mmCIF file of C-alpha atoms in Angstrom:
data_model
loop_
_atom_site.group_PDB
_atom_site.id
_atom_site.type_symbol
_atom_site.label_atom_id
_atom_site.label_comp_id
_atom_site.label_asym_id
_atom_site.label_seq_id
_atom_site.Cartn_x
_atom_site.Cartn_y
_atom_site.Cartn_z
ATOM 1 C CA MET A 1 15.127 19.900 -6.475
ATOM 2 C CA THR A 2 14.686 18.394 -3.085
ATOM 3 C CA VAL A 3 13.751 14.764 -3.254
ATOM 4 C CA TYR A 4 12.292 13.061 -0.146
ATOM 5 C CA ASP A 5 12.777 9.385 0.411
ATOM 6 C CA VAL A 6 11.325 7.841 3.569
ATOM 7 C CA GLY A 7 10.752 4.322 4.647
ATOM 8 C CA ILE A 8 11.488 0.843 3.359
ATOM 9 C CA GLY A 9 9.171 -1.137 1.213
ATOM 10 C CA PHE A 10 7.015 -0.733 -1.789
ATOM 11 C CA PRO A 11 7.557 2.665 -3.353
ATOM 12 C CA ILE A 12 4.838 5.271 -3.492
ATOM 13 C CA PHE A 13 5.568 8.594 -5.146
ATOM 14 C CA TYR A 14 3.560 11.391 -3.433
ATOM 15 C CA HIS A 15 2.543 14.485 -5.506
ATOM 16 C CA HIS A 16 1.894 17.562 -3.377
ATOM 17 C CA GLY A 17 -0.874 20.239 -3.538
ATOM 18 C CA THR A 18 -0.730 23.954 -3.987
ATOM 19 C CA PRO A 19 1.035 25.656 -2.278
ATOM 20 C CA ASN A 20 2.964 22.804 -0.526
ATOM 21 C CA LEU A 21 6.463 21.425 -0.417
ATOM 22 C CA GLY A 22 6.755 17.880 -1.580
ATOM 23 C CA ALA A 23 7.546 16.023 1.654
ATOM 24 C CA PRO A 24 5.317 12.932 1.949
ATOM 25 C CA PRO A 25 2.524 12.946 4.503
ATOM 26 C CA GLU A 26 3.841 11.791 7.847
ATOM 27 C CA PRO A 27 0.210 10.618 8.899
ATOM 28 C CA LEU A 28 0.488 7.804 6.131
ATOM 29 C CA PHE A 29 3.998 6.526 7.120
ATOM 30 C CA ALA A 30 3.741 2.925 7.816
ATOM 31 C CA ASP A 31 5.893 -0.272 7.747
ATOM 32 C CA GLY A 32 6.359 -1.825 4.211
ATOM 33 C CA ILE A 33 6.042 1.611 2.350
ATOM 34 C CA ARG A 34 8.731 3.651 0.986
ATOM 35 C CA TRP A 35 7.384 7.170 0.333
ATOM 36 C CA ILE A 36 9.081 9.336 -2.244
ATOM 37 C CA GLY A 37 8.201 13.015 -2.934
ATOM 38 C CA TYR A 38 9.763 16.023 -4.564
ATOM 39 C CA ASP A 39 9.252 19.831 -4.673
ATOM 40 C CA ARG A 40 7.804 20.736 -8.039
ATOM 41 C CA PRO A 41 9.609 23.383 -10.042
ATOM 42 C CA GLY A 42 9.603 26.779 -8.155
ATOM 43 C CA TYR A 43 9.061 25.210 -4.777
ATOM 44 C CA GLY A 44 11.921 25.009 -2.244
ATOM 45 C CA ASP A 45 15.271 25.008 -3.969
ATOM 46 C CA ALA A 46 13.753 23.664 -7.323
ATOM 47 C CA PRO A 47 14.444 26.058 -10.301
ATOM 48 C CA ALA A 48 11.196 27.271 -11.731
ATOM 49 C CA GLU A 49 10.009 26.078 -15.048
ATOM 50 C CA PRO A 50 7.756 28.789 -16.369
ATOM 51 C CA GLY A 51 5.056 27.411 -18.645
ATOM 52 C CA ARG A 52 5.286 23.783 -17.186
ATOM 53 C CA ASP A 53 2.214 21.627 -17.711
ATOM 54 C CA VAL A 54 0.812 18.920 -15.557
ATOM 55 C CA ALA A 55 2.477 16.243 -17.760
ATOM 56 C CA SER A 56 5.793 17.410 -16.570
ATOM 57 C CA ALA A 57 5.256 15.536 -13.375
ATOM 58 C CA ALA A 58 5.743 12.334 -15.228
ATOM 59 C CA ARG A 59 9.192 13.468 -16.579
ATOM 60 C CA HIS A 60 10.420 14.436 -13.015
ATOM 61 C CA THR A 61 9.009 11.325 -11.456
ATOM 62 C CA GLU A 62 10.575 9.143 -14.064
ATOM 63 C CA ARG A 63 13.956 10.777 -13.658
ATOM 64 C CA ILE A 64 13.853 10.361 -9.860
ATOM 65 C CA ALA A 65 12.835 6.589 -10.193
ATOM 66 C CA ASP A 66 15.628 6.019 -12.615
ATOM 67 C CA ASP A 67 18.125 7.723 -10.313
ATOM 68 C CA LYS A 68 17.046 5.564 -7.479
ATOM 69 C CA GLY A 69 16.879 2.262 -9.471
ATOM 70 C CA ILE A 70 13.087 1.962 -9.002
ATOM 71 C CA GLU A 71 11.300 0.151 -11.907
ATOM 72 C CA ARG A 72 7.854 0.008 -10.691
ATOM 73 C CA PHE A 73 5.913 2.135 -8.196
ATOM 74 C CA ALA A 74 2.531 3.567 -7.393
ATOM 75 C CA VAL A 75 1.534 7.327 -7.278
ATOM 76 C CA LEU A 76 -0.805 9.305 -4.950
ATOM 77 C CA GLY A 77 -1.638 13.008 -5.028
ATOM 78 C CA HIS A 78 -3.870 15.210 -2.896
ATOM 79 C CA SER A 79 -5.669 18.243 -4.186
ATOM 80 C CA GLY A 80 -3.452 19.777 -6.962
ATOM 81 C CA GLY A 81 -1.329 16.709 -6.602
ATOM 82 C CA GLY A 82 -4.218 14.626 -8.050
ATOM 83 C CA PRO A 83 -3.744 15.592 -11.727
ATOM 84 C CA HIS A 84 0.084 15.231 -11.316
ATOM 85 C CA ALA A 85 -0.374 11.655 -9.956
ATOM 86 C CA LEU A 86 -2.786 11.028 -12.986
ATOM 87 C CA ALA A 87 -0.150 12.338 -15.409
ATOM 88 C CA CYS A 88 2.335 9.538 -14.256
ATOM 89 C CA ALA A 89 -0.549 6.946 -14.679
ATOM 90 C CA ALA A 90 -1.075 8.087 -18.200
ATOM 91 C CA LEU A 91 2.333 8.704 -19.457
ATOM 92 C CA LEU A 92 4.701 6.170 -17.625
ATOM 93 C CA GLY A 93 3.112 3.093 -18.896
ATOM 94 C CA ASP A 94 3.316 -0.175 -16.744
ATOM 95 C CA ARG A 95 6.055 1.495 -14.496
ATOM 96 C CA VAL A 96 3.036 2.804 -12.502
ATOM 97 C CA THR A 97 1.175 -0.015 -10.789
ATOM 98 C CA ALA A 98 -1.799 2.170 -9.728
ATOM 99 C CA ALA A 99 -2.762 5.726 -9.067
ATOM 100 C CA VAL A 100 -4.877 7.563 -6.322
ATOM 101 C CA SER A 101 -6.108 11.055 -6.674
ATOM 102 C CA ILE A 102 -7.697 12.561 -3.435
ATOM 103 C CA SER A 103 -9.680 15.856 -3.648
ATOM 104 C CA GLY A 104 -8.223 16.293 -7.048
ATOM 105 C CA LEU A 105 -9.055 18.520 -10.101
ATOM 106 C CA ALA A 106 -10.542 17.468 -13.435
ATOM 107 C CA PRO A 107 -9.085 19.051 -16.582
ATOM 108 C CA TYR A 108 -10.232 22.662 -17.296
ATOM 109 C CA GLY A 109 -12.834 22.952 -19.799
ATOM 110 C CA ALA A 110 -13.829 19.400 -19.314
ATOM 111 C CA PRO A 111 -17.069 18.766 -21.522
ATOM 112 C CA GLY A 112 -20.224 18.522 -19.318
ATOM 113 C CA LEU A 113 -18.394 19.788 -16.119
ATOM 114 C CA ASP A 114 -18.975 23.329 -14.639
ATOM 115 C CA TRP A 115 -15.526 23.566 -13.574
ATOM 116 C CA PHE A 116 -15.840 26.518 -11.081
ATOM 117 C CA ALA A 117 -19.194 25.501 -9.663
ATOM 118 C CA GLY A 118 -19.268 24.843 -5.914
ATOM 119 C CA MET A 119 -15.767 26.446 -5.292
ATOM 120 C CA ALA A 120 -15.797 28.829 -2.391
ATOM 121 C CA SER A 121 -13.244 31.058 -3.930
ATOM 122 C CA PRO A 122 -12.809 30.582 -7.683
ATOM 123 C CA ALA A 123 -11.231 33.931 -8.222
ATOM 124 C CA ALA A 124 -7.445 32.701 -8.154
ATOM 125 C CA LEU A 125 -8.216 30.137 -10.753
ATOM 126 C CA ARG A 126 -10.413 32.434 -12.811
ATOM 127 C CA ALA A 127 -7.598 34.790 -12.937
ATOM 128 C CA ALA A 128 -5.155 32.094 -14.073
ATOM 129 C CA ALA A 129 -7.542 31.164 -16.827
ATOM 130 C CA ARG A 130 -7.288 34.802 -18.061
ATOM 131 C CA GLY A 131 -3.468 34.240 -18.463
ATOM 132 C CA LEU A 132 -0.183 34.978 -16.711
ATOM 133 C CA ALA A 133 -0.441 38.754 -16.530
ATOM 134 C CA ALA A 134 -3.968 38.448 -14.883
ATOM 135 C CA LYS A 135 -2.735 35.791 -12.423
ATOM 136 C CA GLN A 136 0.304 37.799 -11.454
ATOM 137 C CA ALA A 137 -1.861 40.942 -10.934
ATOM 138 C CA TYR A 138 -4.291 39.048 -8.796
ATOM 139 C CA GLU A 139 -1.581 37.565 -6.627
ATOM 140 C CA ALA A 140 0.060 41.070 -6.285
ATOM 141 C CA ALA A 141 -3.143 42.516 -4.800
ATOM 142 C CA PRO A 142 -3.997 41.859 -1.164
ATOM 143 C CA THR A 143 -6.646 39.103 -0.948
ATOM 144 C CA GLU A 144 -8.038 36.627 1.544
ATOM 145 C CA ASP A 145 -9.354 33.857 -0.279
ATOM 146 C CA ASP A 146 -11.829 31.415 1.516
ATOM 147 C CA PRO A 147 -10.085 27.957 1.362
ATOM 148 C CA GLY A 148 -13.665 26.456 1.411
ATOM 149 C CA PHE A 149 -12.943 24.443 4.522
ATOM 150 C CA ILE A 150 -15.821 22.889 6.585
ATOM 151 C CA PRO A 151 -15.518 22.597 10.435
ATOM 152 C CA ALA A 152 -14.279 19.042 10.042
ATOM 153 C CA ASP A 153 -11.409 20.292 7.867
ATOM 154 C CA TRP A 154 -10.203 22.708 10.441
ATOM 155 C CA ALA A 155 -10.637 20.012 13.110
ATOM 156 C CA ALA A 156 -8.393 17.648 11.011
ATOM 157 C CA LEU A 157 -5.749 20.262 10.923
ATOM 158 C CA GLU A 158 -5.813 20.381 14.688
ATOM 159 C CA GLY A 159 -4.938 16.752 14.751
ATOM 160 C CA GLU A 160 -2.377 14.628 12.915
ATOM 161 C CA TRP A 161 -3.124 16.427 9.634
ATOM 162 C CA GLY A 162 -1.615 19.490 11.262
ATOM 163 C CA TRP A 163 1.334 18.139 9.393
ATOM 164 C CA PHE A 164 0.172 20.392 6.559
ATOM 165 C CA GLY A 165 1.653 23.296 8.360
ATOM 166 C CA THR A 166 5.201 21.982 7.870
ATOM 167 C CA VAL A 167 4.743 22.054 4.127
ATOM 168 C CA VAL A 168 2.291 24.903 3.514
ATOM 169 C CA ALA A 169 4.012 27.582 5.483
ATOM 170 C CA PRO A 170 7.467 27.332 3.858
ATOM 171 C CA ALA A 171 5.984 27.149 0.512
ATOM 172 C CA MET A 172 3.922 30.272 1.031
ATOM 173 C CA ALA A 173 6.932 32.157 2.535
ATOM 174 C CA ALA A 174 8.892 31.819 -0.705
ATOM 175 C CA GLY A 175 6.314 33.854 -2.527
ATOM 176 C CA PRO A 176 3.552 33.124 -5.067
ATOM 177 C CA GLY A 177 5.618 32.164 -8.107
ATOM 178 C CA ALA A 178 5.312 28.437 -7.841
ATOM 179 C CA ALA A 179 1.676 28.606 -6.995
ATOM 180 C CA ILE A 180 1.113 30.728 -10.050
ATOM 181 C CA ASP A 181 2.818 28.191 -12.300
ATOM 182 C CA ASP A 182 0.588 25.586 -10.677
ATOM 183 C CA ASP A 183 -2.602 27.326 -11.271
ATOM 184 C CA LEU A 184 -1.687 28.117 -14.876
ATOM 185 C CA ALA A 185 -0.938 24.409 -15.423
ATOM 186 C CA TYR A 186 -4.311 23.352 -14.069
ATOM 187 C CA VAL A 187 -6.209 25.702 -16.334
ATOM 188 C CA ASN A 188 -4.079 24.940 -19.473
ATOM 189 C CA ALA A 189 -3.908 21.751 -21.526
ATOM 190 C CA TRP A 190 -2.508 19.117 -19.121
ATOM 191 C CA GLY A 191 -0.423 17.412 -21.680
ATOM 192 C CA PHE A 192 -2.343 14.014 -21.550
ATOM 193 C CA ASP A 193 -5.715 12.751 -21.870
ATOM 194 C CA PRO A 194 -7.193 11.011 -18.676
ATOM 195 C CA ALA A 195 -9.083 8.682 -21.036
ATOM 196 C CA SER A 196 -5.648 7.177 -22.092
ATOM 197 C CA ILE A 197 -5.039 5.924 -18.488
ATOM 198 C CA ALA A 198 -4.653 2.130 -18.606
ATOM 199 C CA VAL A 199 -3.633 1.365 -14.976
ATOM 200 C CA PRO A 200 -5.858 1.118 -11.931
ATOM 201 C CA VAL A 201 -7.140 4.421 -10.736
ATOM 202 C CA LEU A 202 -8.996 5.319 -7.399
ATOM 203 C CA LEU A 203 -10.593 8.673 -7.020
ATOM 204 C CA VAL A 204 -11.390 9.839 -3.577
ATOM 205 C CA HIS A 205 -13.374 12.999 -2.646
ATOM 206 C CA GLY A 206 -15.378 14.556 0.110
ATOM 207 C CA GLY A 207 -18.925 15.479 -0.836
ATOM 208 C CA ARG A 208 -18.802 18.797 1.122
ATOM 209 C CA ASP A 209 -15.378 19.861 -0.505
ATOM 210 C CA ALA A 210 -15.754 23.535 -1.503
ATOM 211 C CA SER A 211 -12.028 23.856 -2.386
ATOM 212 C CA VAL A 212 -12.211 21.335 -5.252
ATOM 213 C CA PRO A 213 -15.781 20.161 -5.532
ATOM 214 C CA ALA A 214 -16.567 16.427 -5.776
ATOM 215 C CA ALA A 215 -18.013 16.876 -9.270
ATOM 216 C CA HIS A 216 -14.417 16.916 -10.394
ATOM 217 C CA SER A 217 -13.727 13.354 -9.311
ATOM 218 C CA VAL A 218 -17.169 12.262 -10.526
ATOM 219 C CA TRP A 219 -16.243 13.608 -14.009
ATOM 220 C CA LEU A 220 -12.798 11.827 -13.826
ATOM 221 C CA ALA A 221 -14.550 8.530 -12.798
ATOM 222 C CA ASP A 222 -16.671 8.765 -15.896
ATOM 223 C CA HIS A 223 -13.765 9.288 -18.126
ATOM 224 C CA VAL A 224 -10.847 7.199 -16.792
ATOM 225 C CA PRO A 225 -11.429 3.664 -17.874
ATOM 226 C CA GLY A 226 -12.243 1.464 -15.018
ATOM 227 C CA ALA A 227 -11.647 4.031 -12.319
ATOM 228 C CA GLU A 228 -13.094 3.598 -8.774
ATOM 229 C CA LEU A 229 -14.818 6.433 -7.074
ATOM 230 C CA TRP A 230 -15.019 6.715 -3.257
ATOM 231 C CA ILE A 231 -17.262 9.753 -2.295
ATOM 232 C CA SER A 232 -17.628 10.428 1.538
ATOM 233 C CA PRO A 233 -20.768 12.675 1.551
ATOM 234 C CA ASP A 234 -19.994 14.550 4.817
ATOM 235 C CA GLU A 235 -16.226 15.116 4.422
ATOM 236 C CA GLY A 236 -14.397 18.228 3.137
ATOM 237 C CA HIS A 237 -11.000 18.894 1.360
ATOM 238 C CA ILE A 238 -8.909 17.923 4.433
ATOM 239 C CA SER A 239 -11.214 15.836 6.590
ATOM 240 C CA ILE A 240 -11.542 13.200 3.832
ATOM 241 C CA LEU A 241 -7.932 12.290 4.501
ATOM 242 C CA ILE A 242 -8.802 11.092 8.060
ATOM 243 C CA GLY A 243 -11.020 8.134 7.065
ATOM 244 C CA ALA A 244 -9.977 7.511 3.482
ATOM 245 C CA ALA A 245 -6.202 8.130 2.986
ATOM 246 C CA LYS A 246 -5.010 5.124 4.789
ATOM 247 C CA PRO A 247 -7.525 2.769 3.102
ATOM 248 C CA ALA A 248 -6.666 4.381 -0.220
ATOM 249 C CA VAL A 249 -2.892 3.487 0.424
ATOM 250 C CA GLN A 250 -3.803 -0.235 1.180
ATOM 251 C CA TRP A 251 -5.867 -0.087 -2.120
ATOM 252 C CA LEU A 252 -2.627 0.912 -3.778
ATOM 253 C CA LEU A 253 -0.680 -1.800 -2.306
ATOM 254 C CA ARG A 254 -3.293 -4.467 -3.330
ATOM 255 C CA GLN A 255 -2.849 -3.438 -6.941
ATOM 256 C CA ARG A 256 0.728 -4.686 -7.028
#
């Protein structure tokens, strides 16, 4: 798989969303930070791992850290990358100094959470919840899902967060296989319990997010011991990054 390693300083592993490649976000590059990312299985040149779960991110992250001689590091994920960052926090012990999930999902079937409520286009994930065949059939049919973006999200994509185009377009061009595996991982057992996380966790969400509603981070904040929750009521799935992502990175650095 392709591993991205940018900058010099404290290492932060970036976990990408769906469908993205794993290049760390250029708008967050700054002195004193070493960003490391990787393409999850099925993306880029990474071989697919059918049936992979969210917890597999911890195994991949640990292997990369070992290969690079990195003992301790922080993790940050956006959207579908949020659960993968939390997997590292849960499973890699004190190698992880802290974790941030921005616009991230809660576990499917989480008690007390109406998981699909507020999603602009839940059909893709509902299909995944029915199993591999249903998800493949859904992706084979011509659909135009509403990403649930508010005007502020589209405006963010016209600015520095237009960076997403460099990681979304090539991921989509390769076909839906990796995204299918991602969605199946989100709606099946994650392979870890968020309540087992014992490192500092920050959950960040926009109150107007209709891609992954803020109720997901609210649920996680109630179930991850000691987690902090930042909700920006007027922000969406992408626009939350403008005002909150850099402060979240600074929060990560303070946890060292």
